[in-house]
Coordinates of C-alpha atoms in Angstrom, one line a residue:
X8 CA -81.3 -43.0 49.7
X9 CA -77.7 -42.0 49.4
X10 CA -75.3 -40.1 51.8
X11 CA -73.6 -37.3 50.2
X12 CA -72.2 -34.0 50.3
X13 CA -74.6 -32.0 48.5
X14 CA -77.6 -32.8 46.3
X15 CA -79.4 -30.9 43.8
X16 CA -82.8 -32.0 44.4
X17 CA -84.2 -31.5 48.3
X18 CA -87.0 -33.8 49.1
X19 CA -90.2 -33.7 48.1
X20 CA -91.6 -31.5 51.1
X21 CA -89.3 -29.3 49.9
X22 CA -91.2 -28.8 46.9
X23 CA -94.4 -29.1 48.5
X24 CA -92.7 -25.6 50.6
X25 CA -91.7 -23.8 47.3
X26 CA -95.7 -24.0 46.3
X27 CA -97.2 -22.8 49.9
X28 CA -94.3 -20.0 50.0
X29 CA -94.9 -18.9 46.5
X30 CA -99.0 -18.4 47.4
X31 CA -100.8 -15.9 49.6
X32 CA -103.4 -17.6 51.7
X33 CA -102.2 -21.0 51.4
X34 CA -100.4 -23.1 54.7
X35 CA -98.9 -25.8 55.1
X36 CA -98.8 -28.1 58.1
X37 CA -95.9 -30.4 57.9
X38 CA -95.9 -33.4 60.1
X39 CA -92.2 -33.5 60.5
X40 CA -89.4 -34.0 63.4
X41 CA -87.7 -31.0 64.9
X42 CA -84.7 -31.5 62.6
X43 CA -87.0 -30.6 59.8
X44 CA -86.8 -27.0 60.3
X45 CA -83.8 -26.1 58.9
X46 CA -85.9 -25.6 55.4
X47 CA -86.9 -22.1 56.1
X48 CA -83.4 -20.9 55.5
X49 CA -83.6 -21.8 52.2
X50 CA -86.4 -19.3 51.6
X51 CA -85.2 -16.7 54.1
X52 CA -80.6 -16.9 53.3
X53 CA -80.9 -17.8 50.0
X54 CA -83.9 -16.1 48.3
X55 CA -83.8 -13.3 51.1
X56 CA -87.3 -13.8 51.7
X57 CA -88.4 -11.0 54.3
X58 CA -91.0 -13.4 56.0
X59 CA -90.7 -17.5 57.4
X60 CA -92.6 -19.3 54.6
X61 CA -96.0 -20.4 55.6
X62 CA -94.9 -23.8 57.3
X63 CA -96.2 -25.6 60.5
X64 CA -94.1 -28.1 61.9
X65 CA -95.3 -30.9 64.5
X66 CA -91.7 -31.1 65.3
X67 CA -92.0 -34.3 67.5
X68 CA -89.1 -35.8 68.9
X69 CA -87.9 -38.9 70.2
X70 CA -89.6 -38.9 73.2
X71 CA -92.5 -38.9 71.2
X72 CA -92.2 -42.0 69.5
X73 CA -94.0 -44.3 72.0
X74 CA -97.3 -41.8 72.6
X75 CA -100.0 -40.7 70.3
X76 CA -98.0 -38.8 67.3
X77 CA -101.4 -38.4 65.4
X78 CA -102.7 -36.4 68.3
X79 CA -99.5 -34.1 67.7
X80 CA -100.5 -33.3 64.5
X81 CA -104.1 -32.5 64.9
X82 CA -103.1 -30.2 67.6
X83 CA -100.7 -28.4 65.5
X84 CA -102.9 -28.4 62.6
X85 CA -105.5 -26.5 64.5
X86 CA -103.1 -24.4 66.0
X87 CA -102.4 -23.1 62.9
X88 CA -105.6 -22.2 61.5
X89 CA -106.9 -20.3 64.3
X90 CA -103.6 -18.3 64.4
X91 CA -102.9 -17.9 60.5
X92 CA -106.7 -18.2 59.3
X93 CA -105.2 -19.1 55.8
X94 CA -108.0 -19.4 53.0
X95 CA -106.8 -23.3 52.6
X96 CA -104.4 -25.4 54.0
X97 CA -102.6 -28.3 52.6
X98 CA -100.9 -31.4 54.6
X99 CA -97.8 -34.3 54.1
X100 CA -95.2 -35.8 55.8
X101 CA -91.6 -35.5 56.2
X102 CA -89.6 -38.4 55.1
X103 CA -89.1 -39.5 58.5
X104 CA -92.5 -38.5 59.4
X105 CA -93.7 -40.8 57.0
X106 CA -92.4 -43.7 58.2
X107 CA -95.2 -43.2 61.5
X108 CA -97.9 -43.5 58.9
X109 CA -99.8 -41.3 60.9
X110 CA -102.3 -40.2 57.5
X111 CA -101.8 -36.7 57.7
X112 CA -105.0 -36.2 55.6
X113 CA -107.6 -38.4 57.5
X114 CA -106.7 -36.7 60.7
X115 CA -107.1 -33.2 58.7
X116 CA -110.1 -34.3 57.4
X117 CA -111.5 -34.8 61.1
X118 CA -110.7 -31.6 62.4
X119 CA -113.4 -30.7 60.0
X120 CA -111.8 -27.4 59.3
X121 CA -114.0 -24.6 57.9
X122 CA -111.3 -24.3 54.7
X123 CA -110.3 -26.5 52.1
X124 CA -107.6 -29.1 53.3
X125 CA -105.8 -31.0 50.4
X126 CA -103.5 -34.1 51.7
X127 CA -100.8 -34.0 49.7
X128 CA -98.4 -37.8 48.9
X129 CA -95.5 -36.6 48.8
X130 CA -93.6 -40.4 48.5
X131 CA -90.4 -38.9 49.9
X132 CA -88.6 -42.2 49.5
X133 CA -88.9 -42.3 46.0
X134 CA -89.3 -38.8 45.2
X135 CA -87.5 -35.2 45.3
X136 CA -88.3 -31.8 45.2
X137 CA -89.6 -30.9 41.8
X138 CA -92.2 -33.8 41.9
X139 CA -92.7 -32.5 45.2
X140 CA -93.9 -29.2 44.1
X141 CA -95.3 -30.3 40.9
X142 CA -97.9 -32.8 42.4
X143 CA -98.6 -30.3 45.4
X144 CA -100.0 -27.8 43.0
X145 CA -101.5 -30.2 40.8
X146 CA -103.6 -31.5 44.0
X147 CA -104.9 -27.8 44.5
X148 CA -105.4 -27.2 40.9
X149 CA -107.4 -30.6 41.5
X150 CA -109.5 -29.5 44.2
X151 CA -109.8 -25.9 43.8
X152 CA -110.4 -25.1 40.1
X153 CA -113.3 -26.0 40.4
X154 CA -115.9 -27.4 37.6
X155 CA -115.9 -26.7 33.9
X156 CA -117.5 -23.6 32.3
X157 CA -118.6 -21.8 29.4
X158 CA -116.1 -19.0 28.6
X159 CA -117.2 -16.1 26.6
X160 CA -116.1 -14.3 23.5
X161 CA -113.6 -12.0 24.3
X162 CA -112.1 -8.9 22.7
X163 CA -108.7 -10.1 24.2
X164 CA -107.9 -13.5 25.1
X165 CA -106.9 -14.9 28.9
X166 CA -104.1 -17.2 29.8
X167 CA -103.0 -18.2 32.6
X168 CA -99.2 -18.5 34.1
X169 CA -98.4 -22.0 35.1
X170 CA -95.4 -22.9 36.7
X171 CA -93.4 -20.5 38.9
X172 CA -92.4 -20.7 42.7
X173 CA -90.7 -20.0 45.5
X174 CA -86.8 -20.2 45.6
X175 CA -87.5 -20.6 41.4
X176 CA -84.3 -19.7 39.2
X177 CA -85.4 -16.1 38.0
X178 CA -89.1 -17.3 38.3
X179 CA -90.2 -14.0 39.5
X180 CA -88.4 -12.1 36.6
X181 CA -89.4 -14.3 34.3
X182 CA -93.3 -13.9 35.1
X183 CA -92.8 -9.7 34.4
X184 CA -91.0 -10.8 30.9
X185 CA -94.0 -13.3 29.8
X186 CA -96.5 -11.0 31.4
X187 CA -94.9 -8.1 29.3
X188 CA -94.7 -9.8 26.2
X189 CA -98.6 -11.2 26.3
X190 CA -99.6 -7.8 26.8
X191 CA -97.9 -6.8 23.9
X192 CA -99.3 -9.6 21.8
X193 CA -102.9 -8.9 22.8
X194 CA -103.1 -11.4 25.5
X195 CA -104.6 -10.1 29.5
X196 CA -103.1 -13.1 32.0
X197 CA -106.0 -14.4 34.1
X198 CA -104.1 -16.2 37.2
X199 CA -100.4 -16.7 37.5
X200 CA -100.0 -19.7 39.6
X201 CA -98.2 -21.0 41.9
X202 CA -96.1 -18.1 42.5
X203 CA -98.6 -14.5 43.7
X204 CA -101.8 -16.9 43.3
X205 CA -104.0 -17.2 46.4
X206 CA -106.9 -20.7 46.9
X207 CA -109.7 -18.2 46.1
X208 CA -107.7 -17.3 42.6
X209 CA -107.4 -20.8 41.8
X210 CA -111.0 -21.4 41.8
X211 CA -111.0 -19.1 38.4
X212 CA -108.6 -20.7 36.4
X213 CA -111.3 -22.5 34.7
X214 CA -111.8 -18.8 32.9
X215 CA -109.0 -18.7 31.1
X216 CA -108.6 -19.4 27.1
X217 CA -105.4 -21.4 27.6
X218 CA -102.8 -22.1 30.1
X219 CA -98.8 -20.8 29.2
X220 CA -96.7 -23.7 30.9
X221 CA -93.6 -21.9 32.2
X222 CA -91.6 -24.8 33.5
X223 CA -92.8 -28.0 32.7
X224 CA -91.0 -29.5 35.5
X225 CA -94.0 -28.2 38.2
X226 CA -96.8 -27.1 36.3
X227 CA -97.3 -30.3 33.7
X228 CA -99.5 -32.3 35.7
X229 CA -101.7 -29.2 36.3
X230 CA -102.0 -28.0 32.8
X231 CA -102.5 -31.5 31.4
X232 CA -105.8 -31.8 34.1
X233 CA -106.8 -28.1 32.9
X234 CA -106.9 -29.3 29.8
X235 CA -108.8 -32.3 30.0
X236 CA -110.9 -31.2 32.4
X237 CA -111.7 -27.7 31.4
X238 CA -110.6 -28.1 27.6
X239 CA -107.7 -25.4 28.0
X240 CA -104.8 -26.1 25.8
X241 CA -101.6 -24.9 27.0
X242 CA -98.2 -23.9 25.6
X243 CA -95.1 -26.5 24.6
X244 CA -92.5 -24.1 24.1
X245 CA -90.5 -22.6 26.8
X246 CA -89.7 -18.9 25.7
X247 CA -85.6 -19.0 26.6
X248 CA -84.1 -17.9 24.1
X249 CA -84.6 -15.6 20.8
X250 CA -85.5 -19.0 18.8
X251 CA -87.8 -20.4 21.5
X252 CA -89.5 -16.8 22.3
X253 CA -90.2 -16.3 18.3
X254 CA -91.9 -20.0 18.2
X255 CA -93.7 -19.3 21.3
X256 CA -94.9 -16.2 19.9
X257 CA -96.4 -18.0 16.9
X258 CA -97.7 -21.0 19.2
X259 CA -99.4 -17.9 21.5
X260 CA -101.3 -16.4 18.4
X261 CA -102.1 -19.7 16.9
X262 CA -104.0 -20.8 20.3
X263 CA -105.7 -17.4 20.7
X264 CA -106.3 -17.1 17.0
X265 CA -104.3 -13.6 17.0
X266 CA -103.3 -11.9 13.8
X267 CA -99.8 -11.1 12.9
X268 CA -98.7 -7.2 13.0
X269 CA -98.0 -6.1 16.9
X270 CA -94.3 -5.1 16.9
X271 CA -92.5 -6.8 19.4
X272 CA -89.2 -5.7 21.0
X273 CA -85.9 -7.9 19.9
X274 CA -82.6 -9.1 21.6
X275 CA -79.4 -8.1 20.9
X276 CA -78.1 -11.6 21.1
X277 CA -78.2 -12.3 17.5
X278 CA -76.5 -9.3 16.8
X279 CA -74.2 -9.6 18.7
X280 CA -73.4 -13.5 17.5
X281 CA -72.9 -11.8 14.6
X282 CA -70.8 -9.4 15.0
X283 CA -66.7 -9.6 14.9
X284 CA -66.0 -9.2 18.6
X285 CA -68.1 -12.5 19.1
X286 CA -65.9 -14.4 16.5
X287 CA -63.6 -15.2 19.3
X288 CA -66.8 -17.1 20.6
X289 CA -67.2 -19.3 17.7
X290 CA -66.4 -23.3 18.3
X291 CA -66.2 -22.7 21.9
X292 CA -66.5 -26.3 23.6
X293 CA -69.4 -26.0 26.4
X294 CA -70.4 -28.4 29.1
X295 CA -74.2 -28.0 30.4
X296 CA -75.8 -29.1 33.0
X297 CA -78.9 -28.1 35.3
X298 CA -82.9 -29.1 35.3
X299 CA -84.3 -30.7 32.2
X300 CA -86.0 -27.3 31.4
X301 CA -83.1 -24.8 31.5
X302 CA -80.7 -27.1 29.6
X303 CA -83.0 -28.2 27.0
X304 CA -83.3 -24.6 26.4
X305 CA -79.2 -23.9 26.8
X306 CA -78.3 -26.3 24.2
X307 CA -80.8 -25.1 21.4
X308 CA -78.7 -21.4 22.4
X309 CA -75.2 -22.7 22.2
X310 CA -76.0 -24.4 18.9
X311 CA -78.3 -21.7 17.5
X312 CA -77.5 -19.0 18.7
X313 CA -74.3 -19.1 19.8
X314 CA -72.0 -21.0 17.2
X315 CA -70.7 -23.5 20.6
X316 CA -70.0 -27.0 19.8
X317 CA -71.8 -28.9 23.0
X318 CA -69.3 -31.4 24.2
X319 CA -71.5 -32.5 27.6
X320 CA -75.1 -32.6 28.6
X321 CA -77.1 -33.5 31.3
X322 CA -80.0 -33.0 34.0
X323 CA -80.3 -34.3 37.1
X324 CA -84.4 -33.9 36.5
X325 CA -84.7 -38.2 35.8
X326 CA -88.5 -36.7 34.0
X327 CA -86.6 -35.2 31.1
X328 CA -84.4 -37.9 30.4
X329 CA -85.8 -39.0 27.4
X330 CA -85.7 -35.5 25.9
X331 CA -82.3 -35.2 27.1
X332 CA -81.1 -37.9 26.1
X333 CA -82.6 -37.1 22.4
X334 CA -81.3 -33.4 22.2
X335 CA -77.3 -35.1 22.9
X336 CA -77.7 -37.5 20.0
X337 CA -77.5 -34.3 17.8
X338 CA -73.9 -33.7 19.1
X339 CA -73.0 -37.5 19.1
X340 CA -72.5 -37.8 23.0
X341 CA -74.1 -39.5 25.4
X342 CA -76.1 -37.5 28.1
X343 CA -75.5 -37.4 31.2
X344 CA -78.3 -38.4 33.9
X345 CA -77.5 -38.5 37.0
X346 CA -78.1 -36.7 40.7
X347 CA -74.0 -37.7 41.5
X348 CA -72.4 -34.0 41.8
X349 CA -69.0 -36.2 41.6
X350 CA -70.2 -38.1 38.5
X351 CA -70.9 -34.4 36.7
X352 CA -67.5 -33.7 38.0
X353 CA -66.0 -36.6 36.5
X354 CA -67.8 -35.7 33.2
X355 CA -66.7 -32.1 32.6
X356 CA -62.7 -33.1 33.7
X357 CA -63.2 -35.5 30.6
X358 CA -64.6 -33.3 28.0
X359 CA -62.1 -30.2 28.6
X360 CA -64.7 -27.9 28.4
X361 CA -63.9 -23.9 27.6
X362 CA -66.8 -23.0 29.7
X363 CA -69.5 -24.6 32.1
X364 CA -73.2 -24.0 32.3
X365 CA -74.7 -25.7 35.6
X366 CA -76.1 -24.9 38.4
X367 CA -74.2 -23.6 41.8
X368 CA -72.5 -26.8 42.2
X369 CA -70.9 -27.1 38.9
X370 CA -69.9 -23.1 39.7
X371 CA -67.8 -24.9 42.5
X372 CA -66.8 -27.6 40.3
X373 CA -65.4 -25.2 37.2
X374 CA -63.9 -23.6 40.0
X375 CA -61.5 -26.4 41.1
X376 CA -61.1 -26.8 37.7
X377 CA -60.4 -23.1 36.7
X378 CA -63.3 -23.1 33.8
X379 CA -65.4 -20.3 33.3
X380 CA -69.1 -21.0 34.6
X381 CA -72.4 -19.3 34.6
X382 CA -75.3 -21.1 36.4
X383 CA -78.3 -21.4 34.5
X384 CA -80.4 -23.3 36.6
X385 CA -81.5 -24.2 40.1
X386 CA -80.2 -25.3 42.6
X387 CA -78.6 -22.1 43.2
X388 CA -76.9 -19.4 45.5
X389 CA -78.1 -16.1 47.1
X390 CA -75.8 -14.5 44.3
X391 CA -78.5 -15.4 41.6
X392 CA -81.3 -14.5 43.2
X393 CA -80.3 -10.4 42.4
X394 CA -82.5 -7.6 43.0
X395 CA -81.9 -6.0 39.8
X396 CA -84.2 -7.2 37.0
X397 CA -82.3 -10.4 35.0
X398 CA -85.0 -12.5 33.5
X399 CA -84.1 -16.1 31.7
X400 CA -87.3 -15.9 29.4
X401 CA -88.5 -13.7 26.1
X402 CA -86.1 -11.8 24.2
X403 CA -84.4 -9.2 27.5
X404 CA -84.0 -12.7 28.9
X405 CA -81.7 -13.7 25.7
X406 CA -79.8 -10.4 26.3
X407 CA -79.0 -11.5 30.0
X408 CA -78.6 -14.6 28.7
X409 CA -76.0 -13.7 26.4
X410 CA -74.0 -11.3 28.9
X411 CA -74.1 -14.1 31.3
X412 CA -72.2 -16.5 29.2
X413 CA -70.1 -14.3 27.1
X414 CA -68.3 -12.4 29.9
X415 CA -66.4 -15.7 31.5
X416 CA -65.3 -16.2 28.6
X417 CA -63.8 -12.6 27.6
X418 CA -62.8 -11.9 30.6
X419 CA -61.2 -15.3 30.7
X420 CA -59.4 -14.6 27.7
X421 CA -58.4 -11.1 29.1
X422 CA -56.6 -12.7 32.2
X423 CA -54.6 -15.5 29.7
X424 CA -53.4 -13.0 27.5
X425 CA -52.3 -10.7 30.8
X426 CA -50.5 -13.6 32.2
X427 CA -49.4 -14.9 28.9
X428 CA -47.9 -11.4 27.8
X429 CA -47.2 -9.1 30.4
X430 CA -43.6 -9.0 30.3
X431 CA -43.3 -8.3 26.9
X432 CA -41.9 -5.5 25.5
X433 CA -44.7 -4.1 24.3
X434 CA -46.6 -3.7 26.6
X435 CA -43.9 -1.2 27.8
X436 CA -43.2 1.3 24.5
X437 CA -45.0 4.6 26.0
X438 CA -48.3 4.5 27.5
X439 CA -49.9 1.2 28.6
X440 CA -53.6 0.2 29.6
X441 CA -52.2 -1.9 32.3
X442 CA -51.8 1.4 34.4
X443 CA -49.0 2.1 36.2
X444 CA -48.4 -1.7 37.8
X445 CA -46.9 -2.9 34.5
X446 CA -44.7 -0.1 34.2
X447 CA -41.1 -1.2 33.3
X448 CA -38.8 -1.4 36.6
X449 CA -36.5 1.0 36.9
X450 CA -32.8 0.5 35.5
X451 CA -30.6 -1.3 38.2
X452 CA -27.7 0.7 39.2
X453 CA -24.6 0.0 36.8
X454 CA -21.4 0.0 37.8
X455 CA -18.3 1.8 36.2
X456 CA -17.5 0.3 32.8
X457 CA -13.5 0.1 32.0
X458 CA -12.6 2.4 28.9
X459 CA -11.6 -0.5 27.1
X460 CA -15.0 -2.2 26.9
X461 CA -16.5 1.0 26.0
X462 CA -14.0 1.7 23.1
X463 CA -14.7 -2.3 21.6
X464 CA -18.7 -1.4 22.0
X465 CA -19.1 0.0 19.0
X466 CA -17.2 -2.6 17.3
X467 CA -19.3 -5.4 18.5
X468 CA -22.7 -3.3 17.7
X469 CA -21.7 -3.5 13.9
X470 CA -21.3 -7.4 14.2
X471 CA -23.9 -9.6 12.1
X472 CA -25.1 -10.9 15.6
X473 CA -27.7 -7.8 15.5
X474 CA -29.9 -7.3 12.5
X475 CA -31.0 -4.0 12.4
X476 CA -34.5 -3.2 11.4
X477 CA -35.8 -1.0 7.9
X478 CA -38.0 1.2 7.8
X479 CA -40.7 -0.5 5.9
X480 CA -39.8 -3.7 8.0
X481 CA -40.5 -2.0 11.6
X482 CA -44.3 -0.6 10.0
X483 CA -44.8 -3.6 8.9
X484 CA -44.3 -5.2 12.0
X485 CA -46.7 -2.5 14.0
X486 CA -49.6 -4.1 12.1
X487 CA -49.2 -7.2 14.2
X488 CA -51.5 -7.0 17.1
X489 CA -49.2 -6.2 20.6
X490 CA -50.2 -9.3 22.4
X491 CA -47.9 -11.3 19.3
X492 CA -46.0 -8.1 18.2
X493 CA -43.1 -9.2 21.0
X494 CA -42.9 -13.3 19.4
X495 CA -42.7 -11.7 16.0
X496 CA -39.8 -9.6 16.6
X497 CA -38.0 -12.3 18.0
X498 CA -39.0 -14.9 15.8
X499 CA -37.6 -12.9 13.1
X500 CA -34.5 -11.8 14.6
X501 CA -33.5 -15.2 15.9
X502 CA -34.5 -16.0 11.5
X503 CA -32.1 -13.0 10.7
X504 CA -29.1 -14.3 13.1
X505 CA -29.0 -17.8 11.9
X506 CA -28.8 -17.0 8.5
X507 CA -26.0 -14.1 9.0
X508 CA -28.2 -11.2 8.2
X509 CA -27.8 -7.7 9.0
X510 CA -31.0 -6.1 7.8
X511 CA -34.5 -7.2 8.0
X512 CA -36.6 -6.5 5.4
X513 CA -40.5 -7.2 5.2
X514 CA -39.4 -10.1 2.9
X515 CA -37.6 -11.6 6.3
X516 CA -40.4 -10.7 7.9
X517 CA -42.6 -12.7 5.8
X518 CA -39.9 -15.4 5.6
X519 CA -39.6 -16.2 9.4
X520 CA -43.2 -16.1 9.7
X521 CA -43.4 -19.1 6.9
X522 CA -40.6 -20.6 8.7
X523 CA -42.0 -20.8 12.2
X524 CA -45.3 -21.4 11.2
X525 CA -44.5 -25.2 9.7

């Protein structure tokens, strides 16, 4: 284990939390010291849950050390289900917990509850959150699926949602997106699990024609036991995206033996990747970072998509490196895997990124930095966790997708070219959209000017040292766009000057362009 500052995995009870607070019906008794609480902010702060997830703590302490520590679990364990009555109940250990080896699930097992009880290993030593919640719901699929069956002929297939949880980036959005787009296809979802799924609905997913896997990361190990052990196939394509959501389309109707012809609603994104106000987008350099899921998806965007050239990737999710490490080879750059926010930091500081995808701790990093950033991926801040609707997945998730990623960078180039060209002249002839703040000052008070300098004023306007401009020179410059219009002019006149002209034509125009443009 390592000391740091922040990390972007929690342990693995932490995972083992995301499942129990995603379900109805479910609890989770946690044999874990009084420390060990502070976990229920990350439900309540940061996801603004409006209930304490479904957690019961032993919360021993020190003193506690030298008596019975088993007997402190079975009491809280039956504590719990006489004041909850949850349908089923699932049991670990804490990291420090763990190191009592008090066997959580034998003493369960000898309360001989009247609900299902399912120890869960949560190896919190050599394992982190997402394992955590992965192999907690693959232990209930386990136990409470139940046995294989004969599924009939139906007029329109089942599937079931695999994947989502608690404190999951856009989880719940995505799940109205997916559900949506089935729906559309011809496709009624059976069970969406974790996430909204109580025990008793486990017990049917066994009905289902095939299993959509959402996020790889948790639900895996469960669809890979449905399908063995109930002969469900499940999805490999993750819908994020307008590429990944039209090859999981065809994936959907190829399991379900669908015919083409529903019409399906589109993104914008490609139209708008398209189109000439994203041509300032083109070539941007991107750094990306996050779980394995979200930026496997991010980079086939950026490179697809997009029109980016990706100059960095990475995961901290060790169970995608492999695929990772395959998807950076097509940019000739090493990934980056690693669970070392300084090591990221290190990373994007080398590659000179225009804009950073990450999670929230890249959004501080890009920060320090002063890079543009959207976070794509968990872990992440109350500020992505919005009540409007903002899915990741099918093709209204590629439009907030798109807005998400675009807008650092416009309004990134907005605030350069402010800075860059706010005292220019320009900016000042009549009305500007700069409002009344980049009005010009007003004139400073002049004092009286002796009658001889006015009399030799004429006389030094008519010297060569001001070219005056024609006509057809002064349209021709109006043509240039304002935020250069104020270089040109000078640029030429400084041309006109040092050559002893008096008049600018377009052809000086033209000619100090060529000239400073070498």
């Amino acid at each position: 284990m390592q000391l740091t500052l922040w990390t972007y995995e929690g342990p693995s009870h932490i995972g083992a939390m995301r499942v129990a607070t995603g379900m109805k019906g479910l609890h989770f008794v946690l044999h874990a010291p009084q420390g060990d609480t502070y976990a229920d902010l990350l439900f309540t702060m940061i996801e603004r849950r409006q209930e304490r997830p479904p957690v019961t703590y032993t919360t021993f302490q020190a003193r506690d050390l030298g008596t019975d520590t088993a007997e402190i679990f079975k009491t809280a364990a039956r504590d719990a289900f006489e004041r909850f009555q949850p349908r089923a109940m699932i049991v670990g250990s804490s990291c420090t917990a763990e190191l009592l080896q008090d066997d959580p699930g034998g003493l369960a097992r000898a309360l001989a509850l009247p609900v299902p009880v399912i120890p869960v290993e949560l190896s919190a030593y050599s394992k982190k959150e997402n394992w955590g919640a992965a192999e907690t719901f693959y232990r209930l699929t386990r136990t409470l699926s139940g046995v294989r069956r004969e599924r009939p002929q139906r007029e329109r297939p089942l599937a079931n949602l695999l994947g989502p949880t608690a404190l999951g980036f856009r989880h719940r959005d995505d799940v109205l997106e997916i559900t949506k787009l089935l729906n559309t296809l011809g496709v009624d979802v059976n069970v969406t699990a974790p996430m909204g799924a109580t025990p008793d609905e486990l017990t049917l997913l066994g009905e289902a024609d095939f299993n959509v896997v959402l996020y790889p990361e948790i639900a895996l190990p469960a669809a890979q036991y449905l399908e063995k052990a109930h002969g469900q196939p499940y999805t490999k394509t993750v819908p994020i995206g307008v590429g990944a959501t039209r090859d999981f389309i065809a994936e959907v109707r190829a399991l379900a033996n669908l015919p083409e012809g529903a019409v399906l609603p589109e993104s914008k994104l490609p139209w708008w990747s398209r189109s000439v106000d994203s041509t300032y987008l083109t070539g941007k350099r991107v750094f990306i970072f996050g779980d394995g899921t979200h930026v496997l998806a991010a980079e086939r965007i950026a490179r697809e998509e997009m029109g980016f050239d990706v100059v960095g990737l990475g995961t901290y999710s060790r169970e995608f490196a492999r695929d990772v490490r395959e998807c950076a080879k097509r940019h000739n750059i090493e990934a980056l895997i690693t669970d070392d926010y300084l090591d990221v930091e290190a990373a994007i500081s080398a590659a000179h990124p225009d804009l950073v995808l990450g999670t929230q701790m890249e959004r501080h990093i890009a920060k320090r930095l002063r890079l543009p950033c959207t976070v794509i991926s968990s872990p992440a801040h109350v500020q992505d966790f919005p009540a409007r609707y903002a899915p990741q997945m099918g093709f209204e998730g590629a439009n907030v997708i798109f807005d998400s990623w675009v807008h650092p960078l416009m309004m990134g180039l907005e605030e350069h070219l402010l800075g860059m060209f706010r005292e220019d002249s320009e900016f000042h002839e009549g009305a500007s959209h700069l409002g009344a703040s980049s009005a010009p000052a007003p004139a400073t008070p002049q004092r009286a000017v002796p009658a001889a300098a006015v009399s030799a004023a004429p006389a030094a306007a008519a010297t060569p040292l001001d070219p005056q401009w024609s006509d057809e020179a002064a349209r021709e410059l109006k043509k240039i766009p304002f935020f250069v219009r104020g270089k040109a002019r000078g640029n030429t006149e400084k041309y006109a000057r040092e050559r002893g002209l008096t008049t600018i034509s377009v052809g000086t125009l033209y000619d100090a362009k060529a000239h400073y443009g070498r």
